[in-house]
CSV table of C-alpha atoms in Angstrom, one decimal:
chain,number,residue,atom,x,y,z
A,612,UNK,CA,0.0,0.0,0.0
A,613,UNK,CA,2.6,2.4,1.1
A,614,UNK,CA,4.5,1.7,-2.3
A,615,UNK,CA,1.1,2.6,-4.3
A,616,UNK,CA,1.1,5.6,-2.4
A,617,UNK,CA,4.7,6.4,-3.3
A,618,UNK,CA,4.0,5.5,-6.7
A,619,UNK,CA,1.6,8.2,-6.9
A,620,UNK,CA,3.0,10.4,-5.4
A,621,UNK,CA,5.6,10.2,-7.5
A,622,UNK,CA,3.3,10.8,-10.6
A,623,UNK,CA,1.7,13.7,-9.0
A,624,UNK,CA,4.7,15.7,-8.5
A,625,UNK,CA,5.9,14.9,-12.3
A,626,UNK,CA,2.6,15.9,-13.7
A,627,UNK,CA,2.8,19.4,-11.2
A,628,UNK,CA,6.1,19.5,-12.5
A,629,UNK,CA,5.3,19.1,-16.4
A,630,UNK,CA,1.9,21.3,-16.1
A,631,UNK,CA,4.5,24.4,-14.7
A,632,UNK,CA,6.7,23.9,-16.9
A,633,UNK,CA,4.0,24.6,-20.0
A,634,UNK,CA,2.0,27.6,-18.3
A,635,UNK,CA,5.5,29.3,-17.3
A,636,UNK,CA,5.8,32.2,-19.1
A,637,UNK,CA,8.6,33.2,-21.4
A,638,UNK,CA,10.6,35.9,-20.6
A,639,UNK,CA,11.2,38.8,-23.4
A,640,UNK,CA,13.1,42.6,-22.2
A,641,UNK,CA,11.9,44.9,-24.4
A,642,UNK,CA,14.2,47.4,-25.1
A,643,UNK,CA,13.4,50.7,-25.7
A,644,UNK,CA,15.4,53.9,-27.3
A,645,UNK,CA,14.5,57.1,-24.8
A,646,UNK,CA,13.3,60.2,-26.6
A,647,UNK,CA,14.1,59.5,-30.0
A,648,UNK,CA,11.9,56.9,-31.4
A,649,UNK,CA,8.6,58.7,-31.2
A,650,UNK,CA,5.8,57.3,-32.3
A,651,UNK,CA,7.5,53.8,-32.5
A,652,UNK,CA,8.1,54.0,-29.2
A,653,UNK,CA,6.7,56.6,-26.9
A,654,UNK,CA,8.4,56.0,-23.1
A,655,UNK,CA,7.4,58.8,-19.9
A,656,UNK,CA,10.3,58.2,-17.3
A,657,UNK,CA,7.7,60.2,-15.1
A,658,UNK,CA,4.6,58.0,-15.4
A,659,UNK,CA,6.1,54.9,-16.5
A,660,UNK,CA,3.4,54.6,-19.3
A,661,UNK,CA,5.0,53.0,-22.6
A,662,UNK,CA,3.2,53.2,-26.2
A,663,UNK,CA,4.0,53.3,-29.8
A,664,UNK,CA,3.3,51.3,-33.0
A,665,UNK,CA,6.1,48.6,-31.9
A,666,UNK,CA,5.3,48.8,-28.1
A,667,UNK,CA,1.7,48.0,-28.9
A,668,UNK,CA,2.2,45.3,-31.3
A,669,UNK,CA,4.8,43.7,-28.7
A,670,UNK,CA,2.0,44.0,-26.1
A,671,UNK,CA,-0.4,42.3,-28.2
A,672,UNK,CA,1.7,39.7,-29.3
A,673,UNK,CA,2.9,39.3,-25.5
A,674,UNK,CA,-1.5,39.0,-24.3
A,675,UNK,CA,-1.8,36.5,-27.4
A,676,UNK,CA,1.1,34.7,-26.8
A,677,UNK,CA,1.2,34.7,-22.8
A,678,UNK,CA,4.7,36.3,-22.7
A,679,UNK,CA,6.3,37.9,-19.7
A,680,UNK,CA,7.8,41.3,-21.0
A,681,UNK,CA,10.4,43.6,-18.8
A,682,UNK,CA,10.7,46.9,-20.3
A,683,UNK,CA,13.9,48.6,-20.5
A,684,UNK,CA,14.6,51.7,-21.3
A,685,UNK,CA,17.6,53.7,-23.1
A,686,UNK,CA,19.3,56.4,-24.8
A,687,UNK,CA,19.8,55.3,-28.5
A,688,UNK,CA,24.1,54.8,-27.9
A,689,UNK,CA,23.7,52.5,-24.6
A,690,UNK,CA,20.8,50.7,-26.6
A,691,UNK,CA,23.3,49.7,-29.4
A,692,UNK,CA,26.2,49.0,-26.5
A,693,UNK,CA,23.6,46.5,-24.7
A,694,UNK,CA,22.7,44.9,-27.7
A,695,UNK,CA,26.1,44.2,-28.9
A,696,UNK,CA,27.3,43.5,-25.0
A,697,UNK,CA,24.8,41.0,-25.0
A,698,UNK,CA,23.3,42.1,-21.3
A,699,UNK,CA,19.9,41.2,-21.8
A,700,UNK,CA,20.1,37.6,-24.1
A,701,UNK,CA,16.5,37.5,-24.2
A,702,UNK,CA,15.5,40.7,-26.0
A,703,UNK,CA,13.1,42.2,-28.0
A,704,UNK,CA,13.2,45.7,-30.2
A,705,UNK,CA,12.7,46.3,-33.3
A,706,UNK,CA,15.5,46.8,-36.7
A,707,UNK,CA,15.7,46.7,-40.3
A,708,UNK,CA,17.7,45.0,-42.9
A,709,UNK,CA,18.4,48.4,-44.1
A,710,UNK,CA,20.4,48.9,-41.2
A,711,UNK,CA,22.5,46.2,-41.3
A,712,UNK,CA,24.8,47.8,-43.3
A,713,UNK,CA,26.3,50.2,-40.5
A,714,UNK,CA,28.4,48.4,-38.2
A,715,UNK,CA,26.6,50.0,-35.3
A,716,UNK,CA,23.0,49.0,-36.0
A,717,UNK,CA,24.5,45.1,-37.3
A,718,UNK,CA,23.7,43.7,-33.8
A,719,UNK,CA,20.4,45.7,-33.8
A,720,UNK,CA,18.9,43.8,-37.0
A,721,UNK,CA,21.4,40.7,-37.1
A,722,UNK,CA,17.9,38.3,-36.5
A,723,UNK,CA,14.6,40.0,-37.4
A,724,UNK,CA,11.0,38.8,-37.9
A,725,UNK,CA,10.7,37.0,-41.5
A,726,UNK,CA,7.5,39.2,-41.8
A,727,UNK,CA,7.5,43.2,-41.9
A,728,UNK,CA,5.7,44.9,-39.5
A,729,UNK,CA,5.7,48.3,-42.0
A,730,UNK,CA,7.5,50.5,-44.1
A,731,UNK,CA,8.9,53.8,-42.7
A,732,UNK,CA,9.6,56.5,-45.7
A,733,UNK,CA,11.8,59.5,-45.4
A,734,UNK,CA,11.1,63.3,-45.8
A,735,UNK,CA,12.6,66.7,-46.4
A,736,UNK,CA,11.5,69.5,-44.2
A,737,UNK,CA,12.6,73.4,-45.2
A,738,UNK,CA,11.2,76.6,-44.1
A,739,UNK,CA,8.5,78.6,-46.1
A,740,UNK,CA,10.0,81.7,-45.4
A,741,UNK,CA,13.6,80.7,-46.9
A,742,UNK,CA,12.4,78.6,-49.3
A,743,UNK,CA,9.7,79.6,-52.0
A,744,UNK,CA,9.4,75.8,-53.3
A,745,UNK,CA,10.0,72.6,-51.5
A,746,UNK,CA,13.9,71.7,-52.1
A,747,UNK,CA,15.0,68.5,-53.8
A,748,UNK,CA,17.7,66.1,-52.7
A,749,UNK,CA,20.3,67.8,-54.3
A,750,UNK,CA,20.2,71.0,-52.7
A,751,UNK,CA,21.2,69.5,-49.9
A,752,UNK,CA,25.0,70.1,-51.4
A,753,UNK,CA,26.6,73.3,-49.5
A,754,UNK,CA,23.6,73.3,-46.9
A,755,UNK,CA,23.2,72.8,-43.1
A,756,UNK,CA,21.3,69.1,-42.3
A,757,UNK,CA,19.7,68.6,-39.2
A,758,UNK,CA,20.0,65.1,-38.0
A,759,UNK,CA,19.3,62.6,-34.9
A,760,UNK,CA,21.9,62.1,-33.5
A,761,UNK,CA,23.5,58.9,-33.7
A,762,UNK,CA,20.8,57.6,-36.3
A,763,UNK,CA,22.3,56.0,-39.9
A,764,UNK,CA,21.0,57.7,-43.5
A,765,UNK,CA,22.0,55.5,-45.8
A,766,UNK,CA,20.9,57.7,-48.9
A,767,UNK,CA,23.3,60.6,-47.5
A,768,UNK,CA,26.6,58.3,-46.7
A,769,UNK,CA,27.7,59.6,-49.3
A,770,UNK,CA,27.3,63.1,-49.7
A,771,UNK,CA,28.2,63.3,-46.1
A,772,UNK,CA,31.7,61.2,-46.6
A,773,UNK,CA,32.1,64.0,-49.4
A,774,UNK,CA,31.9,66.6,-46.8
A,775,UNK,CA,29.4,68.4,-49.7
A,776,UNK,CA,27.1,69.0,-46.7
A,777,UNK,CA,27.4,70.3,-43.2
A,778,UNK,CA,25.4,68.4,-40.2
A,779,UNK,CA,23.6,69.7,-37.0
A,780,UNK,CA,23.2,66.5,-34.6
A,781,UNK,CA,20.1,66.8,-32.1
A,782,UNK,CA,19.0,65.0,-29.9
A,783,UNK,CA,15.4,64.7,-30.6
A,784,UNK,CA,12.6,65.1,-33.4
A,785,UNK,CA,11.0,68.7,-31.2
A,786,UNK,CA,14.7,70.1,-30.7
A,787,UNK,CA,15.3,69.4,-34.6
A,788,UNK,CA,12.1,71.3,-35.5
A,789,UNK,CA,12.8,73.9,-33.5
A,790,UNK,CA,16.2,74.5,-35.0
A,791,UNK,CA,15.2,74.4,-38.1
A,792,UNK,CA,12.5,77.2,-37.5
A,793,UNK,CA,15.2,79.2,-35.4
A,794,UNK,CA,17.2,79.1,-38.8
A,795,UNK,CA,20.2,77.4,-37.5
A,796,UNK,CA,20.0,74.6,-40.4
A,797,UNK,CA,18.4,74.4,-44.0
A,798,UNK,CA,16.8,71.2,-43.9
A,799,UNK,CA,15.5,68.4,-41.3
A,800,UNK,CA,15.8,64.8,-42.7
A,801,UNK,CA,14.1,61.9,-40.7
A,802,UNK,CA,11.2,59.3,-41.0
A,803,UNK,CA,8.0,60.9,-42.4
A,804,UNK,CA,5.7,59.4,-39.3
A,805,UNK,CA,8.3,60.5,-36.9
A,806,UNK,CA,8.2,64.1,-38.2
A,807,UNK,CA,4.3,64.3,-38.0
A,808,UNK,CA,4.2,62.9,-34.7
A,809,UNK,CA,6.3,65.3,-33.6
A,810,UNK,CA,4.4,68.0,-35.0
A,811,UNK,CA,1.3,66.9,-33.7
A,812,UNK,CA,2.5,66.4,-29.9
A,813,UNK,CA,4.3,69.2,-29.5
A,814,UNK,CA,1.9,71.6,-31.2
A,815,UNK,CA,4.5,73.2,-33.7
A,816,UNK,CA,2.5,74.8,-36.9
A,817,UNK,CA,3.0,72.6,-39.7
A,818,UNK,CA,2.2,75.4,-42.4
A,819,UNK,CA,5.8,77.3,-42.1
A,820,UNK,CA,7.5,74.0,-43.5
A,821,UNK,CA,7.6,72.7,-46.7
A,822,UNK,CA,8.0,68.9,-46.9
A,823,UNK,CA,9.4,66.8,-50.1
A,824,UNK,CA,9.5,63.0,-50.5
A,825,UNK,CA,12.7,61.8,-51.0
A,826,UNK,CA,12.8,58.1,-52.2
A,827,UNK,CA,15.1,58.0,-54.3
A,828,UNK,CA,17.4,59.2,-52.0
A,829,UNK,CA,16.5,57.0,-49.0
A,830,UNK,CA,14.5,54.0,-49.8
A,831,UNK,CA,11.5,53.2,-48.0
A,832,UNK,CA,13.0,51.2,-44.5
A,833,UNK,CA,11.0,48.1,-43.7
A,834,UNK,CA,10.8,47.7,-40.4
A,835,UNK,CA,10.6,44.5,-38.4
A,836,UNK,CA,10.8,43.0,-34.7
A,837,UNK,CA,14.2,41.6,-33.9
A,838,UNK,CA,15.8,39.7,-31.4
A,839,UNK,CA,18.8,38.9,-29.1
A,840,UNK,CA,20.7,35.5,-29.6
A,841,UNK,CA,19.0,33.4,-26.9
A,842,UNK,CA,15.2,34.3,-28.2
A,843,UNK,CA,14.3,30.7,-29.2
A,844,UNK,CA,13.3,30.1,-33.1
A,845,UNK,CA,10.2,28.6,-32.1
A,846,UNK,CA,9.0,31.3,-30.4
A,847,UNK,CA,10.2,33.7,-33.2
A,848,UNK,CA,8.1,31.5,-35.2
A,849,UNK,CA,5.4,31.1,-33.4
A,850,UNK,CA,5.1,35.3,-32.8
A,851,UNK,CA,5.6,35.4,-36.9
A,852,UNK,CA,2.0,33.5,-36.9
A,853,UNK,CA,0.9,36.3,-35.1
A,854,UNK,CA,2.1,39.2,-36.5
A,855,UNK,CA,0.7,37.4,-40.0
A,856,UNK,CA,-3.1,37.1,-38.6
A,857,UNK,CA,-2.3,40.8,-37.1
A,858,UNK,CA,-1.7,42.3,-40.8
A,859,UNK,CA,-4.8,40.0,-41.8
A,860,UNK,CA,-7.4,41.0,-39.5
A,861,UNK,CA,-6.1,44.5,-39.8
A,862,UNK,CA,-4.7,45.0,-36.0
A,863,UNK,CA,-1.6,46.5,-37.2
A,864,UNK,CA,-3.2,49.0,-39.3
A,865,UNK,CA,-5.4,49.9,-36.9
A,866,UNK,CA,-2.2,50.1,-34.4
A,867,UNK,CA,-0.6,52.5,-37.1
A,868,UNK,CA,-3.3,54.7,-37.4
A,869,UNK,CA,-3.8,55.5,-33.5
A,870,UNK,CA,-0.6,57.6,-34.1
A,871,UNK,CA,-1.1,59.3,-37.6
């Protein structure tokens, strides 16, 4: 008797074990660039409240897929040093093949999604008041760019390796706006939604810029969830799955346009 007891006892504890084992959550850190990834991701140090096109879809993904997420967050140059130190294994962000050809976003998009979340396109903003027409690419030859700093423009590599342009590095979409309409550079070149956003939330007047498309200059970036080394495949797989019923039954759109 006391060995059927044992016996089950024994069986119990294994089944315990097996059924913790499946309803243990996995662990994901989301990490997050401070300041200068607006509307991608939107962080308040004061309120902890996070949000954003890629912060919402990680939160969906992490309530359909039952995933425990730790938010981190960053300024943009400890974001890449993390990522390439390898301190959190088990991370989540977001990258671009694009970007994998500066050495300093490599470890960033090294091992994306397989499907795109969205495409992020580039603009031009000038001053009305200096500028009767919107400017082209090329007249950005002998002018003053305002840039984020530490971000990579691959359409301008060149022309800034040619020194045929000077840069202004700021640290965030408002302060760039506001330099440009204080006249201390010609142009602002960043990611159309990020520009808008910016607009929008900090109440500057849109109708004293001029803004130009620039494709051919900087190709439309598609932008997709990546992932730190230790993230296992199956997982990655399995949130692929998701992000592909997502774009079907139109949860990423409507995630995009909360922020248009």
């Amino acid at each position: 008797m006391s060995r059927m007891i044992n016996s089950l006892a024994l069986i119990t504890a294994l089944l315990c074990t097996l059924f913790s084992q499946s309803v243990t959550a996995e662990k994901l850190t989301y990490l997050i660039i401070a300041e200068q990834a607006e509307p991608f991701q939107i962080n308040s140090v004061t309120d902890h409240v996070q949000s954003g096109t890629i912060t919402d879809i990680v939160k969906f993904i992490a309530q359909k897929k039952s995933l425990e997420i730790d938010h981190q967050i960053m300024p943009f140059k400890r974001y890449l040093y993390e990522i390439k130190q390898q301190s959190y294994p088990n991370w989540i962000s977001y990258g671009s093949p694009t970007w994998r050809a500066a050495d300093d976003h490599m470890a960033q998009s090294k091992r994306l999604s397989k499907q795109v979340l969205f495409s992020a396109e580039h603009i031009m903003v000038s001053l009305k008041s200096q500028h009767d027409s919107p400017l082209n690419i090329n007249d950005v030859v002998d002018k003053t760019v305002i840039l984020l700093k530490g971000f990579d423009y691959p359409g301008l590599t060149p022309i800034i390796q040619q020194n045929a342009m000077n840069t202004l590095e700021l640290n965030s979409h408002k302060s760039a706006l506001l330099a440009l309409k204080n006249g201390r550079g010609d142009l602002f070149i960043e990611m159309k939604s990020r520009v808008l956003y910016s607009i929008r939330q900090h109440q500057i007047d849109a109708s004293t810029f001029n803004f130009t498309d620039i494709p051919d200059a900087i190709a439309p970036v598609d932008i997709h969830l990546s992932y730190g080394d230790a993230v296992p495949q199956e997982l990655i797989d399995s949130i692929d799955l998701q992000i592909l019923q997502m774009k079907a039954n139109g949860e990423i759109a409507r995630i995009i346009s909360h922020y248009q």
